[in-house]
């Protein structure tokens, strides 16, 4: 593992190991207390522009697969874990968590005190940070961070929203067939305006017996009304 260097806007400077993509990323650090679902969390569009600190110490044990991603690509900037396990064991696992991060350009930070970070975020609130496998100097990291836009200055909605309207064609996970249910023809329809919707929310709407059309965030109100008038 290569080393990765972290600088937070409150002046905290840390070193850790990298297990994801290489490079430099700036984003907001937050924490997540879920015990499972690291793949779904990392690919959740609502984490766009953020570094996710997992309070669950062991991450990577079950690997990842293509079917469980919550979006087509990962919009998070990085993940921070206490201990990463490259060797995974699960009958649905297709590859390691690290492989997903590298493919998606997401930094992976491990062998770091996540309890310390979580308590800091709890006490001081979410804050901006920079992490890099290329820059090791604290002052240089600070300079790059100070010259980078803050998360509230970036329109991530345009980035995560679908660019074209589409019909969602999967329902909930079905253990009997070990796959997601297929959407059936329905009389009732719902239109979802995509501001970063998770795939599983769409799955549940389909499972509830609705035809689900997902439209871009730039959709005009008149066009939206016309969708329903057309039946």
PDB file of C-alpha atoms in Angstrom:
ATOM      1  CA  UNK A   1       0.000   0.000   0.000  1.00  0.00           C
ATOM      2  CA  UNK A   2       1.162   3.518  -0.763  1.00  0.00           C
ATOM      3  CA  UNK A   3       0.917   6.287   1.807  1.00  0.00           C
ATOM      4  CA  UNK A   4      -1.812   8.891   1.689  1.00  0.00           C
ATOM      5  CA  UNK A   5      -1.755  12.286   3.377  1.00  0.00           C
ATOM      6  CA  UNK A   6      -4.786  14.058   4.823  1.00  0.00           C
ATOM      7  CA  UNK A   7      -5.292  17.686   5.796  1.00  0.00           C
ATOM      8  CA  UNK A   8      -8.521  18.980   7.360  1.00  0.00           C
ATOM      9  CA  UNK A   9      -9.586  22.620   7.347  1.00  0.00           C
ATOM     10  CA  UNK A  10      -9.300  22.760  11.150  1.00  0.00           C
ATOM     11  CA  UNK A  11      -5.535  22.196  10.757  1.00  0.00           C
ATOM     12  CA  UNK A  12      -5.416  18.456  11.487  1.00  0.00           C
ATOM     13  CA  UNK A  13      -2.741  16.649   9.454  1.00  0.00           C
ATOM     14  CA  UNK A  14      -2.708  12.850   9.254  1.00  0.00           C
ATOM     15  CA  UNK A  15      -0.988  10.016   7.404  1.00  0.00           C
ATOM     16  CA  UNK A  16      -2.514   6.666   6.513  1.00  0.00           C
ATOM     17  CA  UNK A  17      -2.428   3.896   3.916  1.00  0.00           C
ATOM     18  CA  UNK A  18      -4.149   4.033   0.541  1.00  0.00           C
ATOM     19  CA  UNK A  19      -6.168   1.130  -0.872  1.00  0.00           C
ATOM     20  CA  UNK A  20      -8.231   2.907  -3.539  1.00  0.00           C
ATOM     21  CA  UNK A  21      -7.444   5.184  -6.445  1.00  0.00           C
ATOM     22  CA  UNK A  22      -4.279   7.281  -6.502  1.00  0.00           C
ATOM     23  CA  UNK A  23      -4.300  11.050  -6.815  1.00  0.00           C
ATOM     24  CA  UNK A  24      -5.558  14.123  -4.977  1.00  0.00           C
ATOM     25  CA  UNK A  25      -9.167  14.861  -3.997  1.00  0.00           C
ATOM     26  CA  UNK A  26     -10.894  17.635  -2.080  1.00  0.00           C
ATOM     27  CA  UNK A  27     -14.265  17.171  -0.410  1.00  0.00           C
ATOM     28  CA  UNK A  28     -16.311  17.319   2.771  1.00  0.00           C
ATOM     29  CA  UNK A  29     -15.643  14.742   5.485  1.00  0.00           C
ATOM     30  CA  UNK A  30     -18.684  13.068   7.081  1.00  0.00           C
ATOM     31  CA  UNK A  31     -19.304   9.790   8.905  1.00  0.00           C
ATOM     32  CA  UNK A  32     -21.692   6.865   8.461  1.00  0.00           C
ATOM     33  CA  UNK A  33     -22.656   4.451  11.250  1.00  0.00           C
ATOM     34  CA  UNK A  34     -24.093   1.608   9.136  1.00  0.00           C
ATOM     35  CA  UNK A  35     -22.790  -1.855   9.991  1.00  0.00           C
ATOM     36  CA  UNK A  36     -23.172  -3.165   6.431  1.00  0.00           C
ATOM     37  CA  UNK A  37     -23.696  -1.846   2.913  1.00  0.00           C
ATOM     38  CA  UNK A  38     -20.378  -0.133   2.242  1.00  0.00           C
ATOM     39  CA  UNK A  39     -20.817  -0.634  -1.514  1.00  0.00           C
ATOM     40  CA  UNK A  40     -24.285   0.914  -1.530  1.00  0.00           C
ATOM     41  CA  UNK A  41     -23.117   3.829   0.630  1.00  0.00           C
ATOM     42  CA  UNK A  42     -20.079   4.562  -1.530  1.00  0.00           C
ATOM     43  CA  UNK A  43     -22.202   4.610  -4.702  1.00  0.00           C
ATOM     44  CA  UNK A  44     -25.078   6.571  -3.112  1.00  0.00           C
ATOM     45  CA  UNK A  45     -25.399   9.847  -5.105  1.00  0.00           C
ATOM     46  CA  UNK A  46     -26.244  11.769  -1.922  1.00  0.00           C
ATOM     47  CA  UNK A  47     -22.576  11.411  -0.920  1.00  0.00           C
ATOM     48  CA  UNK A  48     -21.372  13.331  -3.987  1.00  0.00           C
ATOM     49  CA  UNK A  49     -18.325  15.425  -3.125  1.00  0.00           C
ATOM     50  CA  UNK A  50     -17.809  13.813   0.283  1.00  0.00           C
ATOM     51  CA  UNK A  51     -15.309  11.613   2.084  1.00  0.00           C
ATOM     52  CA  UNK A  52     -17.223   8.935   4.000  1.00  0.00           C
ATOM     53  CA  UNK A  53     -15.787   7.851   7.353  1.00  0.00           C
ATOM     54  CA  UNK A  54     -17.125   4.402   8.262  1.00  0.00           C
ATOM     55  CA  UNK A  55     -17.532   3.852  12.003  1.00  0.00           C
ATOM     56  CA  UNK A  56     -17.745   0.097  11.356  1.00  0.00           C
ATOM     57  CA  UNK A  57     -14.056  -0.876  11.749  1.00  0.00           C
ATOM     58  CA  UNK A  58     -13.842  -3.843   9.340  1.00  0.00           C
ATOM     59  CA  UNK A  59     -14.650  -3.046   5.714  1.00  0.00           C
ATOM     60  CA  UNK A  60     -14.271  -5.132   2.559  1.00  0.00           C
ATOM     61  CA  UNK A  61     -15.118  -8.597   3.912  1.00  0.00           C
ATOM     62  CA  UNK A  62     -17.842  -9.415   1.370  1.00  0.00           C
ATOM     63  CA  UNK A  63     -16.395  -7.716  -1.696  1.00  0.00           C
ATOM     64  CA  UNK A  64     -18.654  -5.941  -4.192  1.00  0.00           C
ATOM     65  CA  UNK A  65     -20.769  -6.759  -7.228  1.00  0.00           C
ATOM     66  CA  UNK A  66     -22.193  -4.803 -10.140  1.00  0.00           C
ATOM     67  CA  UNK A  67     -25.859  -5.354  -9.267  1.00  0.00           C
ATOM     68  CA  UNK A  68     -25.879  -3.570  -5.890  1.00  0.00           C
ATOM     69  CA  UNK A  69     -24.522  -0.169  -6.947  1.00  0.00           C
ATOM     70  CA  UNK A  70     -26.917   2.667  -6.071  1.00  0.00           C
ATOM     71  CA  UNK A  71     -25.897   4.682  -9.150  1.00  0.00           C
ATOM     72  CA  UNK A  72     -24.076   4.129 -12.420  1.00  0.00           C
ATOM     73  CA  UNK A  73     -20.874   5.638 -11.030  1.00  0.00           C
ATOM     74  CA  UNK A  74     -19.597   6.628  -7.584  1.00  0.00           C
ATOM     75  CA  UNK A  75     -19.755  10.357  -6.890  1.00  0.00           C
ATOM     76  CA  UNK A  76     -18.106  10.234  -3.457  1.00  0.00           C
ATOM     77  CA  UNK A  77     -14.561  11.566  -3.191  1.00  0.00           C
ATOM     78  CA  UNK A  78     -13.202   8.928  -0.854  1.00  0.00           C
ATOM     79  CA  UNK A  79     -13.821   6.413   1.906  1.00  0.00           C
ATOM     80  CA  UNK A  80     -12.054   6.277   5.261  1.00  0.00           C
ATOM     81  CA  UNK A  81     -11.912   2.979   7.171  1.00  0.00           C
ATOM     82  CA  UNK A  82     -10.127   1.605  10.218  1.00  0.00           C
ATOM     83  CA  UNK A  83      -9.203  -1.739   8.644  1.00  0.00           C
ATOM     84  CA  UNK A  84      -9.627  -2.779   5.023  1.00  0.00           C
ATOM     85  CA  UNK A  85      -9.830  -6.445   4.050  1.00  0.00           C
ATOM     86  CA  UNK A  86      -8.711  -7.217   0.507  1.00  0.00           C
ATOM     87  CA  UNK A  87      -9.609 -10.913   0.815  1.00  0.00           C
ATOM     88  CA  UNK A  88     -13.392 -11.133   0.565  1.00  0.00           C
ATOM     89  CA  UNK A  89     -15.753 -14.071   1.037  1.00  0.00           C
ATOM     90  CA  UNK A  90     -19.341 -13.964  -0.215  1.00  0.00           C
ATOM     91  CA  UNK A  91     -21.204 -15.993  -2.821  1.00  0.00           C
ATOM     92  CA  UNK A  92     -22.348 -12.765  -4.512  1.00  0.00           C
ATOM     93  CA  UNK A  93     -18.947 -11.096  -4.372  1.00  0.00           C
ATOM     94  CA  UNK A  94     -17.418 -10.462  -7.805  1.00  0.00           C
ATOM     95  CA  UNK A  95     -14.331  -8.409  -6.928  1.00  0.00           C
ATOM     96  CA  UNK A  96     -12.735  -6.502  -4.078  1.00  0.00           C
ATOM     97  CA  UNK A  97     -13.900  -3.145  -2.745  1.00  0.00           C
ATOM     98  CA  UNK A  98     -10.508  -1.691  -3.694  1.00  0.00           C
ATOM     99  CA  UNK A  99     -11.045  -2.640  -7.330  1.00  0.00           C
ATOM    100  CA  UNK A 100     -14.335  -0.734  -7.379  1.00  0.00           C
ATOM    101  CA  UNK A 101     -12.697   2.357  -5.862  1.00  0.00           C
ATOM    102  CA  UNK A 102      -9.823   2.301  -8.341  1.00  0.00           C
ATOM    103  CA  UNK A 103     -12.194   1.884 -11.286  1.00  0.00           C
ATOM    104  CA  UNK A 104     -14.343   4.797 -10.099  1.00  0.00           C
ATOM    105  CA  UNK A 105     -11.460   7.101  -9.132  1.00  0.00           C
ATOM    106  CA  UNK A 106     -12.429   7.139  -5.445  1.00  0.00           C
ATOM    107  CA  UNK A 107      -9.681   7.424  -2.821  1.00  0.00           C
ATOM    108  CA  UNK A 108      -9.510   4.710  -0.176  1.00  0.00           C
ATOM    109  CA  UNK A 109      -7.936   5.532   3.196  1.00  0.00           C
ATOM    110  CA  UNK A 110      -7.239   2.838   5.799  1.00  0.00           C
ATOM    111  CA  UNK A 111      -5.211   2.116   8.934  1.00  0.00           C
ATOM    112  CA  UNK A 112      -6.374   5.346  10.519  1.00  0.00           C
ATOM    113  CA  UNK A 113      -8.194   6.148  13.777  1.00  0.00           C
ATOM    114  CA  UNK A 114     -11.779   6.498  12.542  1.00  0.00           C
ATOM    115  CA  UNK A 115     -13.044   6.909  16.113  1.00  0.00           C
ATOM    116  CA  UNK A 116     -10.906  10.038  16.455  1.00  0.00           C
ATOM    117  CA  UNK A 117     -12.253  11.407  13.169  1.00  0.00           C
ATOM    118  CA  UNK A 118     -15.865  10.584  14.018  1.00  0.00           C
ATOM    119  CA  UNK A 119     -15.663  12.341  17.395  1.00  0.00           C
ATOM    120  CA  UNK A 120     -14.060  15.352  15.709  1.00  0.00           C
ATOM    121  CA  UNK A 121     -16.860  15.564  13.138  1.00  0.00           C
ATOM    122  CA  UNK A 122     -19.446  15.079  15.899  1.00  0.00           C
ATOM    123  CA  UNK A 123     -18.000  17.949  17.927  1.00  0.00           C
ATOM    124  CA  UNK A 124     -16.974  20.352  15.155  1.00  0.00           C
ATOM    125  CA  UNK A 125     -19.329  19.393  12.330  1.00  0.00           C
ATOM    126  CA  UNK A 126     -18.628  18.322   8.773  1.00  0.00           C
ATOM    127  CA  UNK A 127     -15.645  20.140   7.299  1.00  0.00           C
ATOM    128  CA  UNK A 128     -13.613  20.308   4.114  1.00  0.00           C
ATOM    129  CA  UNK A 129     -10.527  18.142   3.704  1.00  0.00           C
ATOM    130  CA  UNK A 130      -7.953  17.115   1.145  1.00  0.00           C
ATOM    131  CA  UNK A 131      -6.337  13.704   0.710  1.00  0.00           C
ATOM    132  CA  UNK A 132      -3.479  12.873  -1.629  1.00  0.00           C
ATOM    133  CA  UNK A 133      -1.103  10.075  -2.544  1.00  0.00           C
ATOM    134  CA  UNK A 134       0.948  12.619  -4.509  1.00  0.00           C
ATOM    135  CA  UNK A 135       1.374  15.510  -2.064  1.00  0.00           C
ATOM    136  CA  UNK A 136       2.942  14.848   1.335  1.00  0.00           C
ATOM    137  CA  UNK A 137       3.727  18.387   2.466  1.00  0.00           C
ATOM    138  CA  UNK A 138       1.242  19.815   4.967  1.00  0.00           C
ATOM    139  CA  UNK A 139       1.548  23.403   3.771  1.00  0.00           C
ATOM    140  CA  UNK A 140       1.077  22.435   0.138  1.00  0.00           C
ATOM    141  CA  UNK A 141      -2.021  20.425   1.022  1.00  0.00           C
ATOM    142  CA  UNK A 142      -3.354  23.388   2.993  1.00  0.00           C
ATOM    143  CA  UNK A 143      -2.779  25.710   0.041  1.00  0.00           C
ATOM    144  CA  UNK A 144      -4.573  23.412  -2.415  1.00  0.00           C
ATOM    145  CA  UNK A 145      -7.498  23.030   0.001  1.00  0.00           C
ATOM    146  CA  UNK A 146      -7.820  26.781   0.555  1.00  0.00           C
ATOM    147  CA  UNK A 147      -7.841  27.402  -3.205  1.00  0.00           C
ATOM    148  CA  UNK A 148     -10.465  24.729  -3.907  1.00  0.00           C
ATOM    149  CA  UNK A 149     -14.226  25.399  -4.015  1.00  0.00           C
ATOM    150  CA  UNK A 150     -16.259  24.368  -1.001  1.00  0.00           C
ATOM    151  CA  UNK A 151     -18.923  21.697  -1.371  1.00  0.00           C
ATOM    152  CA  UNK A 152     -21.732  24.260  -1.086  1.00  0.00           C
ATOM    153  CA  UNK A 153     -20.270  26.149  -4.057  1.00  0.00           C
ATOM    154  CA  UNK A 154     -20.535  23.147  -6.412  1.00  0.00           C
ATOM    155  CA  UNK A 155     -23.773  22.127  -8.135  1.00  0.00           C
ATOM    156  CA  UNK A 156     -23.607  18.376  -7.621  1.00  0.00           C
ATOM    157  CA  UNK A 157     -27.265  17.968  -8.585  1.00  0.00           C
ATOM    158  CA  UNK A 158     -26.427  18.562 -12.242  1.00  0.00           C
ATOM    159  CA  UNK A 159     -23.651  16.000 -11.939  1.00  0.00           C
ATOM    160  CA  UNK A 160     -25.663  13.186 -10.350  1.00  0.00           C
ATOM    161  CA  UNK A 161     -28.950  13.675 -12.213  1.00  0.00           C
ATOM    162  CA  UNK A 162     -29.759  11.533 -15.234  1.00  0.00           C
ATOM    163  CA  UNK A 163     -29.253  13.333 -18.535  1.00  0.00           C
ATOM    164  CA  UNK A 164     -32.120  11.571 -20.311  1.00  0.00           C
ATOM    165  CA  UNK A 165     -35.508  10.262 -19.180  1.00  0.00           C
ATOM    166  CA  UNK A 166     -35.807   6.491 -18.794  1.00  0.00           C
ATOM    167  CA  UNK A 167     -38.123   3.791 -17.445  1.00  0.00           C
ATOM    168  CA  UNK A 168     -36.710   1.943 -14.435  1.00  0.00           C
ATOM    169  CA  UNK A 169     -37.048  -1.792 -15.033  1.00  0.00           C
ATOM    170  CA  UNK A 170     -36.093  -3.514 -11.778  1.00  0.00           C
ATOM    171  CA  UNK A 171     -37.944  -4.246  -8.566  1.00  0.00           C
ATOM    172  CA  UNK A 172     -36.760  -5.401  -5.149  1.00  0.00           C
ATOM    173  CA  UNK A 173     -34.239  -8.165  -4.497  1.00  0.00           C
ATOM    174  CA  UNK A 174     -35.793 -11.627  -4.718  1.00  0.00           C
ATOM    175  CA  UNK A 175     -33.993 -14.309  -2.681  1.00  0.00           C
ATOM    176  CA  UNK A 176     -35.824 -17.150  -4.427  1.00  0.00           C
ATOM    177  CA  UNK A 177     -34.319 -16.280  -7.806  1.00  0.00           C
ATOM    178  CA  UNK A 178     -31.201 -14.536  -6.431  1.00  0.00           C
ATOM    179  CA  UNK A 179     -31.819 -11.508  -8.615  1.00  0.00           C
ATOM    180  CA  UNK A 180     -33.819  -8.295  -8.742  1.00  0.00           C
ATOM    181  CA  UNK A 181     -37.425  -8.665  -9.874  1.00  0.00           C
ATOM    182  CA  UNK A 182     -38.261  -7.412 -13.348  1.00  0.00           C
ATOM    183  CA  UNK A 183     -40.744  -4.571 -13.801  1.00  0.00           C
ATOM    184  CA  UNK A 184     -44.165  -5.579 -15.131  1.00  0.00           C
ATOM    185  CA  UNK A 185     -46.587  -3.489 -17.190  1.00  0.00           C
ATOM    186  CA  UNK A 186     -48.569  -1.296 -14.791  1.00  0.00           C
ATOM    187  CA  UNK A 187     -51.626   0.961 -15.043  1.00  0.00           C
ATOM    188  CA  UNK A 188     -50.364   3.435 -12.462  1.00  0.00           C
ATOM    189  CA  UNK A 189     -47.329   5.580 -13.127  1.00  0.00           C
ATOM    190  CA  UNK A 190     -45.023   7.789 -11.094  1.00  0.00           C
ATOM    191  CA  UNK A 191     -42.478  10.255 -12.446  1.00  0.00           C
ATOM    192  CA  UNK A 192     -39.309  10.689 -10.386  1.00  0.00           C
ATOM    193  CA  UNK A 193     -37.455  13.982 -10.723  1.00  0.00           C
ATOM    194  CA  UNK A 194     -33.834  12.947 -10.306  1.00  0.00           C
ATOM    195  CA  UNK A 195     -31.888  15.071  -7.836  1.00  0.00           C
ATOM    196  CA  UNK A 196     -29.683  12.094  -6.963  1.00  0.00           C
ATOM    197  CA  UNK A 197     -32.158   9.281  -6.396  1.00  0.00           C
ATOM    198  CA  UNK A 198     -30.870   5.927  -5.156  1.00  0.00           C
ATOM    199  CA  UNK A 199     -31.485   2.852  -7.273  1.00  0.00           C
ATOM    200  CA  UNK A 200     -33.141   0.981  -4.400  1.00  0.00           C
ATOM    201  CA  UNK A 201     -35.757   3.711  -3.979  1.00  0.00           C
ATOM    202  CA  UNK A 202     -36.705   3.184  -7.615  1.00  0.00           C
ATOM    203  CA  UNK A 203     -36.739  -0.576  -7.027  1.00  0.00           C
ATOM    204  CA  UNK A 204     -39.237  -0.197  -4.190  1.00  0.00           C
ATOM    205  CA  UNK A 205     -41.523   2.017  -6.268  1.00  0.00           C
ATOM    206  CA  UNK A 206     -41.570  -0.648  -8.981  1.00  0.00           C
ATOM    207  CA  UNK A 207     -42.208  -3.306  -6.334  1.00  0.00           C
ATOM    208  CA  UNK A 208     -45.200  -1.278  -5.109  1.00  0.00           C
ATOM    209  CA  UNK A 209     -46.816  -1.788  -8.517  1.00  0.00           C
ATOM    210  CA  UNK A 210     -45.918   1.443 -10.295  1.00  0.00           C
ATOM    211  CA  UNK A 211     -44.412   2.219 -13.661  1.00  0.00           C
ATOM    212  CA  UNK A 212     -41.425   4.402 -12.778  1.00  0.00           C
ATOM    213  CA  UNK A 213     -40.089   7.018 -15.170  1.00  0.00           C
ATOM    214  CA  UNK A 214     -36.977   8.910 -14.082  1.00  0.00           C
ATOM    215  CA  UNK A 215     -36.455  12.372 -15.559  1.00  0.00           C
ATOM    216  CA  UNK A 216     -33.581  14.900 -15.395  1.00  0.00           C
ATOM    217  CA  UNK A 217     -33.498  17.693 -12.814  1.00  0.00           C
ATOM    218  CA  UNK A 218     -33.694  20.187 -15.707  1.00  0.00           C
ATOM    219  CA  UNK A 219     -37.146  18.963 -16.764  1.00  0.00           C
ATOM    220  CA  UNK A 220     -39.671  21.774 -17.297  1.00  0.00           C
ATOM    221  CA  UNK A 221     -42.911  21.844 -15.302  1.00  0.00           C
ATOM    222  CA  UNK A 222     -45.055  21.886 -18.461  1.00  0.00           C
ATOM    223  CA  UNK A 223     -43.275  18.803 -19.788  1.00  0.00           C
ATOM    224  CA  UNK A 224     -43.777  17.067 -16.456  1.00  0.00           C
ATOM    225  CA  UNK A 225     -47.529  17.763 -16.516  1.00  0.00           C
ATOM    226  CA  UNK A 226     -47.700  16.537 -20.103  1.00  0.00           C
ATOM    227  CA  UNK A 227     -46.228  13.201 -18.995  1.00  0.00           C
ATOM    228  CA  UNK A 228     -49.356  12.547 -16.924  1.00  0.00           C
ATOM    229  CA  UNK A 229     -51.833  14.003 -19.421  1.00  0.00           C
ATOM    230  CA  UNK A 230     -50.478  11.571 -21.996  1.00  0.00           C
ATOM    231  CA  UNK A 231     -51.438   8.716 -19.650  1.00  0.00           C
TER     232      UNK A 231
END
